[in-house]
Structures are given as structure tokens and as C-alpha cells.
Amino acid sequence: MKFLPIVTAFAATAVMATPTKERAGCVATSYDQIAGTKGCSTITIQGPFTVPANKKIDLTGLKTGTTIKITGTITFAKGTLDENNDLVTIGGTNIKVDGTSGTFDGSGPLYWDSKGGNGGVNKPKFVRLSKMSGSITGLTVIGSPVHTFAVNGCHGLTLTNITIDNRGPKFALGHNTDAFDVGSSSDITISGAKVYNNDDCLAVNSGTNIAFNGNYCEGGHGISIGSIKAGSVVDGVMIKGNTVVNSANAVRIKTYANATGGKVNNVTYSDIAMSGIANYGIIIQQDYTNDGATGKPGGAAPITNVNLYNIHGSMAKKSRQSVYILCAKCSNFNFQKIAITGSAAAICT
């Protein structure tokens, strides 16, 4: 009889010790500790620390419902990885990333050479969201080498209050620092972002039911559908209540002339405010190439059912046109309350 209290006390101690041990193993305070957190339901990545050159953070294969907390600054040392590599990959079902106290620093200025992904030194992409559902909230990302967030194969994902900031002395050299590139995804909502970059604030390359609401975009190429290439379909995009400042364009839809099997359908831009736009307030073109527009539109990827409502603001000095449309196969455009000042007359062909 005297053995029972001893056994009971030991069992109680063992039960209490297990969560403490699990919690300790689920907090990574250095790069080397991150791999060991994958079996945890709650993972904390706690900076400051530096990820060594040419190393990547892999947060795929996580338990369903995993919460990831990012705190402090995680700096990625400059390396030699090219754009076929991603410094961070996150994937899984119902994953919740809380980055309200966290920063990823990609050491972008050490890579920037004005060539972006078109040459020069090797530059890795930054954060890939791969086959992920769930949410990311409040994360700050600075110094993207090139493309910041690649949203690929994701279904049911919300990105809220993210800051992307590539400002600094070498900002003008940081080409192709796209903020959000969306492909092959559905039911994606991006809201409350603050973006300071040197390319598209949003680029929807393929997907359905995409929402981009209440975001601030400065310094880039505008809020874009495309570029649409062969086989790429965008169907159902709502872009509402955004502000575009000191950028090349504000509203942009771009397809390649020979994008066979491509399509853009059911796109709405509403309540868009702009200022300091250098090229076009609204541009819809079917002659896009990565090397520049050809002036010869093609209708291989038709653009249909485009609604623009309450698009307003001002162009920069010496800008091109407030509205420029170059189409070979476009239909069902509905433009209302377009009020853009300070540029040459609109051109629609």
C-alpha cells in the first residue's frame, strides 16, 4: 500500500514534464534549431539571429493547424543562390503565421545591381507559400533580393497587415522586387499591406477568387493582372480600396500577344486612389513582353468582363497617358467614375 503514493507522484511528475520539454524543443533561437521544430503544434522562431549564406528555412510538411510565431529579426546572409531558390518556404493545411513582432531581412541591397532577375549577380527569391492554407499576419519583410512573396498552389489563404519595405540608398537598383505574385491559387485575400518596392505590388498570373483590398503601394509598377502567358487563366479578381503612390502605373492588365489558352475574365478595380504616376494611370495591353511592349497586340489570351469604378487621382509631371488600352481581343469593359488628372489624353485602340 505504501508504494501507491510514490508511483502516483512519479506519474504526475512525468505528465507535467512532457509539455515543458516539448515547448523547449519548439523554440528556435538559431538557424540550426529550426529543423527540429517541425513536429510541434506551435513553433516559435525567435530572433535576432542570422541564417548562413546559401541556407534556406523550410517550413513545409507541418502538422495540420500548426501555429508559427516569428519574433525579432531573422537576417539572411548574402549568398550565391539564384532565383530558382527561395530563402523561406512555408506550406501545409490551416497554418497560422503570427509575425506581428517579427522581421525577415533578405540583405537585398547587397544583391541589387539594377538587373533584378534578368542578369547580374545571382539573387534568390524570398518567401514561397506553397500549397498552404491558413493565414499570415503582421510580418515585416525588408531587403528582398528579388520577388518577395510567391503564392503558388495555395487555396484558402489570408495575408493581413504585412509590410514589405525595400527603401534605402540603393532602392532604385532593386529591380523585380515584386510584392505578391499569385499563381495557380484560389480564395486568396491580401489586405492591409504596406508595400515599398520596385516592381508589381500585386501580380496575379493565374488563379480564381483573388481579393486585394485596402493596401498601400509605393514605388513600384502598380497593381497588375499578369503578365499572362500561354495557358494561364485569371478568373475572378476583386481589387478594392487601394492607394498607389509614386509608381510607374496604378491599374494594369498585361498579356502576351501569343498567350494561347490564356484568359483574363471577371476583374474589378474599385475605389483606387493614385498620385505621382509616371507612365499610365490605367493600362490594359495585349502586347506585353518582359523586354518591353511590342506595339502589336495579339488576342490569344482574351480579356473580358473588366469593371473599373471610382479610379481617381493624379499623374506625375511628364507622364504618358491617364488611360492607355491596346487590345486585339477585349470585350465587356465597364468604366465608371474615372477621374485622373495631369496627363495627356487617353488612348484606346
Short mmCIF file of C-alpha atoms in Angstrom, two decimals:
data_model
loop_
_atom_site.label_atom_id
_atom_site.label_comp_id
_atom_site.label_asym_id
_atom_site.label_seq_id
_atom_site.Cartn_x
_atom_site.Cartn_y
_atom_site.Cartn_z
CA MET A 1 0.00 0.00 0.00
CA LYS A 2 2.85 2.37 0.70
CA PHE A 3 4.06 2.09 -2.91
CA LEU A 4 0.93 3.70 -4.41
CA PRO A 5 1.64 7.33 -3.43
CA ILE A 6 5.18 7.00 -4.77
CA VAL A 7 4.00 5.67 -8.16
CA THR A 8 1.27 8.30 -8.37
CA ALA A 9 3.67 11.10 -7.59
CA PHE A 10 6.13 9.84 -10.22
CA ALA A 11 3.38 9.60 -12.87
CA ALA A 12 2.19 13.12 -12.11
CA THR A 13 5.72 14.45 -12.40
CA ALA A 14 6.19 12.69 -15.75
CA VAL A 15 2.95 14.11 -17.18
CA MET A 16 3.87 17.63 -16.11
CA ALA A 17 7.41 17.38 -17.50
CA THR A 18 6.38 16.36 -21.04
CA PRO A 19 4.84 19.69 -22.19
CA THR A 20 7.80 21.61 -20.74
CA LYS A 21 10.22 19.52 -22.79
CA GLU A 22 8.09 19.89 -25.94
CA ARG A 23 7.89 23.66 -25.58
CA ALA A 24 11.66 23.91 -25.22
CA GLY A 25 12.16 21.95 -28.45
CA CYS A 26 9.64 24.09 -30.31
CA VAL A 27 11.50 27.38 -29.88
CA ALA A 28 14.27 28.05 -32.40
CA THR A 29 16.74 30.77 -31.44
CA SER A 30 19.21 29.87 -34.20
CA TYR A 31 19.03 28.56 -37.75
CA ASP A 32 20.25 25.09 -36.75
CA GLN A 33 17.33 24.62 -34.36
CA ILE A 34 14.55 25.23 -36.90
CA ALA A 35 14.52 21.75 -38.44
CA GLY A 36 13.88 20.22 -35.02
CA THR A 37 10.62 22.13 -34.56
CA LYS A 38 8.68 20.50 -37.40
CA GLY A 39 6.78 18.06 -35.19
CA CYS A 40 5.47 20.84 -32.96
CA SER A 41 1.95 22.26 -32.99
CA THR A 42 3.27 25.70 -32.02
CA ILE A 43 6.63 26.79 -33.39
CA THR A 44 8.44 29.94 -32.28
CA ILE A 45 11.24 31.32 -34.44
CA GLN A 46 12.91 33.83 -32.16
CA GLY A 47 15.47 36.33 -33.42
CA PRO A 48 17.74 38.01 -33.61
CA PHE A 49 19.88 35.51 -35.49
CA THR A 50 21.41 35.12 -38.95
CA VAL A 51 20.71 32.38 -41.47
CA PRO A 52 24.07 31.42 -43.01
CA ALA A 53 24.75 32.18 -46.67
CA ASN A 54 23.10 29.73 -49.11
CA LYS A 55 20.94 28.18 -46.37
CA LYS A 56 17.12 28.18 -46.51
CA ILE A 57 14.30 27.93 -43.98
CA ASP A 58 11.96 25.03 -44.83
CA LEU A 59 8.61 25.15 -43.02
CA THR A 60 6.75 22.60 -45.13
CA GLY A 61 5.35 19.25 -44.05
CA LEU A 62 3.94 20.76 -40.86
CA LYS A 63 1.14 19.34 -38.75
CA THR A 64 -2.32 20.50 -39.76
CA GLY A 65 -3.23 23.57 -37.74
CA THR A 66 0.34 24.47 -36.76
CA THR A 67 0.92 27.99 -35.42
CA ILE A 68 4.23 29.68 -36.23
CA LYS A 69 5.28 32.71 -34.21
CA ILE A 70 8.08 34.85 -35.61
CA THR A 71 9.71 37.35 -33.25
CA GLY A 72 12.76 39.56 -33.61
CA THR A 73 14.79 39.95 -36.80
CA ILE A 74 15.87 36.96 -38.88
CA THR A 75 18.65 38.08 -41.25
CA PHE A 76 19.64 36.06 -44.31
CA ALA A 77 23.34 36.44 -45.10
CA LYS A 78 24.13 37.20 -48.74
CA GLY A 79 24.94 34.11 -50.76
CA THR A 80 25.10 32.86 -54.34
CA LEU A 81 21.70 31.15 -54.71
CA ASP A 82 19.80 32.13 -57.86
CA GLU A 83 16.10 32.82 -58.49
CA ASN A 84 15.33 29.10 -58.69
CA ASN A 85 15.75 29.08 -54.92
CA ASP A 86 13.54 30.50 -52.17
CA LEU A 87 15.04 31.62 -48.87
CA VAL A 88 11.85 30.68 -46.98
CA THR A 89 9.20 28.10 -47.91
CA ILE A 90 6.00 27.63 -45.90
CA GLY A 91 3.35 25.02 -46.65
CA GLY A 92 0.62 22.98 -45.02
CA THR A 93 -3.04 22.94 -44.09
CA ASN A 94 -4.56 25.62 -41.85
CA ILE A 95 -1.16 27.05 -40.93
CA LYS A 96 -1.25 30.26 -38.89
CA VAL A 97 1.80 32.53 -39.02
CA ASP A 98 1.92 35.34 -36.47
CA GLY A 99 4.62 37.79 -37.50
CA THR A 100 3.40 40.86 -35.64
CA SER A 101 6.72 41.07 -33.77
CA GLY A 102 8.91 39.58 -36.48
CA THR A 103 11.05 40.73 -39.41
CA PHE A 104 12.72 38.85 -42.27
CA ASP A 105 15.73 40.74 -43.66
CA GLY A 106 16.91 39.39 -47.01
CA SER A 107 20.03 41.59 -47.30
CA GLY A 108 18.63 42.91 -50.59
CA PRO A 109 20.95 45.93 -51.02
CA LEU A 110 23.93 43.55 -51.16
CA TYR A 111 22.37 41.92 -54.27
CA TRP A 112 20.79 44.87 -56.05
CA ASP A 113 22.52 45.80 -59.30
CA SER A 114 19.59 47.20 -61.35
CA LYS A 115 19.22 43.91 -63.26
CA GLY A 116 16.82 42.10 -60.94
CA GLY A 117 16.04 38.62 -62.25
CA ASN A 118 17.29 39.46 -65.73
CA GLY A 119 21.01 39.05 -65.10
CA GLY A 120 23.81 40.32 -62.93
CA VAL A 121 24.62 38.56 -59.68
CA ASN A 122 22.56 35.57 -58.59
CA LYS A 123 19.55 36.54 -56.48
CA PRO A 124 17.22 34.13 -54.65
CA LYS A 125 13.52 34.74 -54.31
CA PHE A 126 12.43 35.42 -50.76
CA VAL A 127 9.25 33.75 -49.38
CA ARG A 128 7.36 30.97 -51.16
CA LEU A 129 3.93 29.94 -49.88
CA SER A 130 3.42 26.50 -51.38
CA LYS A 131 0.18 24.54 -51.12
CA MET A 132 -0.66 26.47 -48.00
CA SER A 133 -3.99 27.32 -46.42
CA GLY A 134 -4.45 29.44 -43.33
CA SER A 135 -3.11 32.91 -42.63
CA ILE A 136 -0.07 35.15 -42.22
CA THR A 137 -0.50 38.25 -40.08
CA GLY A 138 1.70 41.23 -39.38
CA LEU A 139 5.04 40.06 -40.77
CA THR A 140 7.61 42.68 -41.86
CA VAL A 141 9.88 41.83 -44.79
CA ILE A 142 12.80 44.07 -45.74
CA GLY A 143 15.53 43.86 -48.36
CA SER A 144 14.04 41.37 -50.83
CA PRO A 145 16.78 40.17 -53.23
CA VAL A 146 14.05 39.69 -55.87
CA HIS A 147 10.37 38.61 -55.76
CA THR A 148 9.12 38.84 -52.17
CA PHE A 149 6.05 36.58 -51.77
CA ALA A 150 5.31 33.83 -54.29
CA VAL A 151 1.84 32.42 -53.59
CA ASN A 152 1.73 29.15 -55.51
CA GLY A 153 -0.80 26.34 -55.35
CA CYS A 154 -2.50 27.85 -52.31
CA HIS A 155 -6.23 27.57 -51.60
CA GLY A 156 -7.87 29.43 -48.74
CA LEU A 157 -5.14 31.78 -47.61
CA THR A 158 -5.34 35.22 -45.95
CA LEU A 159 -2.42 37.65 -45.75
CA THR A 160 -3.09 40.58 -43.42
CA ASN A 161 -1.14 43.69 -42.38
CA ILE A 162 2.14 42.64 -44.00
CA THR A 163 4.85 45.27 -44.53
CA ILE A 164 7.31 44.94 -47.43
CA ASP A 165 9.95 47.64 -47.31
CA ASN A 166 12.82 47.89 -49.77
CA ARG A 167 13.55 51.58 -49.28
CA GLY A 168 17.06 52.88 -48.75
CA PRO A 169 20.03 54.36 -50.62
CA LYS A 170 20.07 51.55 -53.22
CA PHE A 171 16.28 51.37 -53.69
CA ALA A 172 16.46 52.34 -57.38
CA LEU A 173 18.71 49.33 -58.07
CA GLY A 174 16.33 46.79 -56.51
CA HIS A 175 14.52 45.66 -59.66
CA ASN A 176 11.95 42.83 -59.80
CA THR A 177 11.16 43.10 -56.09
CA ASP A 178 7.52 42.14 -56.70
CA ALA A 179 5.49 42.18 -53.50
CA PHE A 180 2.87 39.45 -54.09
CA ASP A 181 2.99 37.10 -57.10
CA VAL A 182 -0.05 34.81 -57.20
CA GLY A 183 -0.20 31.70 -59.37
CA SER A 184 -2.40 28.58 -59.58
CA SER A 185 -4.23 29.59 -56.40
CA SER A 186 -7.79 30.27 -55.27
CA ASP A 187 -9.60 32.01 -52.42
CA ILE A 188 -6.69 34.31 -51.60
CA THR A 189 -7.22 37.56 -49.67
CA ILE A 190 -4.49 40.17 -49.19
CA SER A 191 -5.41 43.20 -47.10
CA GLY A 192 -3.82 45.97 -45.08
CA ALA A 193 -0.37 45.59 -46.66
CA LYS A 194 2.15 48.42 -46.89
CA VAL A 195 4.47 47.92 -49.84
CA TYR A 196 7.54 49.92 -50.84
CA ASN A 197 9.12 48.13 -53.77
CA ASN A 198 10.37 48.39 -57.33
CA ASP A 199 8.02 46.17 -59.32
CA ASP A 200 4.40 44.96 -59.18
CA CYS A 201 2.64 45.50 -55.88
CA LEU A 202 0.41 42.60 -56.90
CA ALA A 203 0.77 40.33 -59.93
CA VAL A 204 -1.99 37.74 -60.42
CA ASN A 205 -0.57 35.36 -63.02
CA SER A 206 -3.23 32.66 -62.70
CA GLY A 207 -5.97 31.80 -60.23
CA THR A 208 -9.54 32.37 -59.14
CA ASN A 209 -11.31 34.33 -56.41
CA ILE A 210 -8.43 36.64 -55.53
CA ALA A 211 -9.08 39.73 -53.34
CA PHE A 212 -6.64 42.62 -52.83
CA ASN A 213 -8.21 45.19 -50.52
CA GLY A 214 -7.09 48.22 -48.53
CA ASN A 215 -3.40 48.07 -49.39
CA TYR A 216 -0.81 50.84 -49.87
CA CYS A 217 1.65 50.56 -52.78
CA GLU A 218 4.58 52.92 -53.33
CA GLY A 219 7.47 53.00 -55.77
CA GLY A 220 6.58 50.02 -57.96
CA HIS A 221 4.82 49.15 -61.20
CA GLY A 222 1.23 49.12 -59.97
CA ILE A 223 -1.49 46.59 -59.18
CA SER A 224 -1.39 44.07 -62.01
CA ILE A 225 -3.17 41.17 -63.60
CA GLY A 226 -0.46 39.25 -65.41
CA SER A 227 1.68 39.04 -67.18
CA ILE A 228 -0.48 36.34 -68.76
CA LYS A 229 1.43 33.68 -70.69
CA ALA A 230 0.23 30.62 -72.61
CA GLY A 231 -2.23 28.52 -70.60
CA SER A 232 -2.54 30.99 -67.73
CA VAL A 233 -6.12 31.80 -66.67
CA VAL A 234 -7.22 34.52 -64.27
CA ASP A 235 -10.93 34.42 -63.48
CA GLY A 236 -12.42 36.41 -60.62
CA VAL A 237 -10.34 39.16 -59.04
CA MET A 238 -11.58 41.97 -56.76
CA ILE A 239 -9.18 44.86 -56.16
CA LYS A 240 -10.75 47.47 -53.88
CA GLY A 241 -9.82 50.46 -51.76
CA ASN A 242 -6.11 50.57 -52.55
CA THR A 243 -3.71 53.53 -52.81
CA VAL A 244 -0.89 53.68 -55.38
CA VAL A 245 1.77 56.39 -54.96
CA ASN A 246 4.88 57.39 -56.94
CA SER A 247 4.69 54.34 -59.16
CA ALA A 248 5.07 53.59 -62.86
CA ASN A 249 1.40 52.59 -63.23
CA ALA A 250 -1.63 52.23 -60.99
CA VAL A 251 -4.09 49.84 -62.65
CA ARG A 252 -2.55 47.32 -65.05
CA ILE A 253 -3.64 44.26 -67.06
CA LYS A 254 -0.97 42.72 -69.29
CA THR A 255 -0.95 39.69 -71.57
CA TYR A 256 1.50 38.31 -74.08
CA ALA A 257 0.21 38.54 -77.66
CA ASN A 258 0.79 34.81 -78.23
CA ALA A 259 -0.52 33.52 -74.87
CA THR A 260 -2.55 30.67 -76.38
CA GLY A 261 -5.02 29.21 -73.89
CA GLY A 262 -4.66 32.17 -71.57
CA LYS A 263 -7.58 34.28 -70.38
CA VAL A 264 -8.46 37.19 -68.13
CA ASN A 265 -12.09 37.34 -67.03
CA ASN A 266 -14.21 38.98 -64.36
CA VAL A 267 -11.81 41.53 -62.91
CA THR A 268 -12.94 44.53 -60.85
CA TYR A 269 -10.88 47.51 -59.71
CA SER A 270 -12.82 49.91 -57.49
CA ASP A 271 -12.05 52.88 -55.24
CA ILE A 272 -8.42 53.18 -56.33
CA ALA A 273 -6.57 56.38 -55.38
CA MET A 274 -3.35 57.32 -57.16
CA SER A 275 -0.74 60.08 -57.18
CA GLY A 276 2.62 60.64 -58.82
CA ILE A 277 2.07 58.02 -61.54
CA ALA A 278 4.89 58.19 -64.08
CA ASN A 279 3.53 56.16 -67.01
CA TYR A 280 -0.15 55.19 -67.08
CA GLY A 281 -2.97 55.56 -64.59
CA ILE A 282 -4.79 52.70 -66.29
CA ILE A 283 -3.09 50.42 -68.79
CA ILE A 284 -4.59 47.35 -70.45
CA GLN A 285 -2.29 45.81 -73.05
CA GLN A 286 -2.12 42.65 -75.13
CA ASP A 287 1.40 43.27 -76.43
CA TYR A 288 3.42 42.71 -73.27
CA THR A 289 6.85 41.04 -73.19
CA ASN A 290 9.48 41.01 -70.48
CA ASP A 291 11.68 43.02 -72.83
CA GLY A 292 9.03 45.71 -73.32
CA ALA A 293 5.80 46.27 -75.22
CA THR A 294 5.86 45.44 -78.93
CA GLY A 295 3.03 47.72 -80.06
CA LYS A 296 1.47 44.72 -81.83
CA PRO A 297 -1.35 43.27 -79.71
CA GLY A 298 -2.50 39.68 -80.04
CA GLY A 299 -5.77 38.12 -78.92
CA ALA A 300 -4.55 34.67 -77.94
CA ALA A 301 -5.49 35.49 -74.33
CA PRO A 302 -8.81 37.41 -74.43
CA ILE A 303 -9.60 39.98 -71.75
CA THR A 304 -13.29 40.06 -70.83
CA ASN A 305 -15.65 41.49 -68.21
CA VAL A 306 -13.42 44.17 -66.73
CA ASN A 307 -15.04 46.67 -64.37
CA LEU A 308 -13.33 49.87 -63.28
CA TYR A 309 -15.17 52.10 -60.81
CA ASN A 310 -14.06 55.23 -59.00
CA ILE A 311 -10.46 55.28 -60.18
CA HIS A 312 -9.10 58.71 -59.33
CA GLY A 313 -6.03 60.81 -58.64
CA SER A 314 -3.14 62.48 -60.42
CA MET A 315 -0.24 61.70 -62.70
CA ALA A 316 3.37 62.81 -62.32
CA LYS A 317 4.83 65.55 -64.47
CA LYS A 318 5.88 64.34 -67.94
CA SER A 319 3.77 61.19 -67.56
CA ARG A 320 2.37 59.37 -70.58
CA GLN A 321 -1.41 58.84 -70.62
CA SER A 322 -4.02 58.64 -67.91
CA VAL A 323 -5.62 55.70 -69.74
CA TYR A 324 -3.96 53.50 -72.36
CA ILE A 325 -5.71 50.47 -73.88
CA LEU A 326 -4.18 48.38 -76.65
CA CYS A 327 -6.31 45.34 -77.40
CA ALA A 328 -6.76 42.74 -80.11
CA LYS A 329 -9.49 40.76 -78.34
CA CYS A 330 -11.18 42.54 -75.44
CA SER A 331 -14.88 42.78 -74.59
CA ASN A 332 -17.37 43.86 -71.94
CA PHE A 333 -15.41 46.71 -70.36
CA ASN A 334 -17.37 48.86 -67.92
CA PHE A 335 -15.64 52.05 -66.76
CA GLN A 336 -17.37 54.48 -64.39
CA LYS A 337 -16.19 57.50 -62.39
CA ILE A 338 -12.71 57.64 -63.88
CA ALA A 339 -11.07 60.93 -62.83
CA ILE A 340 -7.32 61.07 -63.44
CA THR A 341 -5.66 64.45 -63.89
CA GLY A 342 -2.32 65.82 -65.06
CA SER A 343 -1.50 63.81 -68.20
CA ALA A 344 -2.08 63.51 -71.92
CA ALA A 345 -5.44 62.35 -73.24
CA ALA A 346 -6.48 58.72 -73.02
CA ILE A 347 -5.62 56.34 -75.88
CA CYS A 348 -7.80 53.34 -76.62
CA THR A 349 -7.18 51.11 -79.67
#
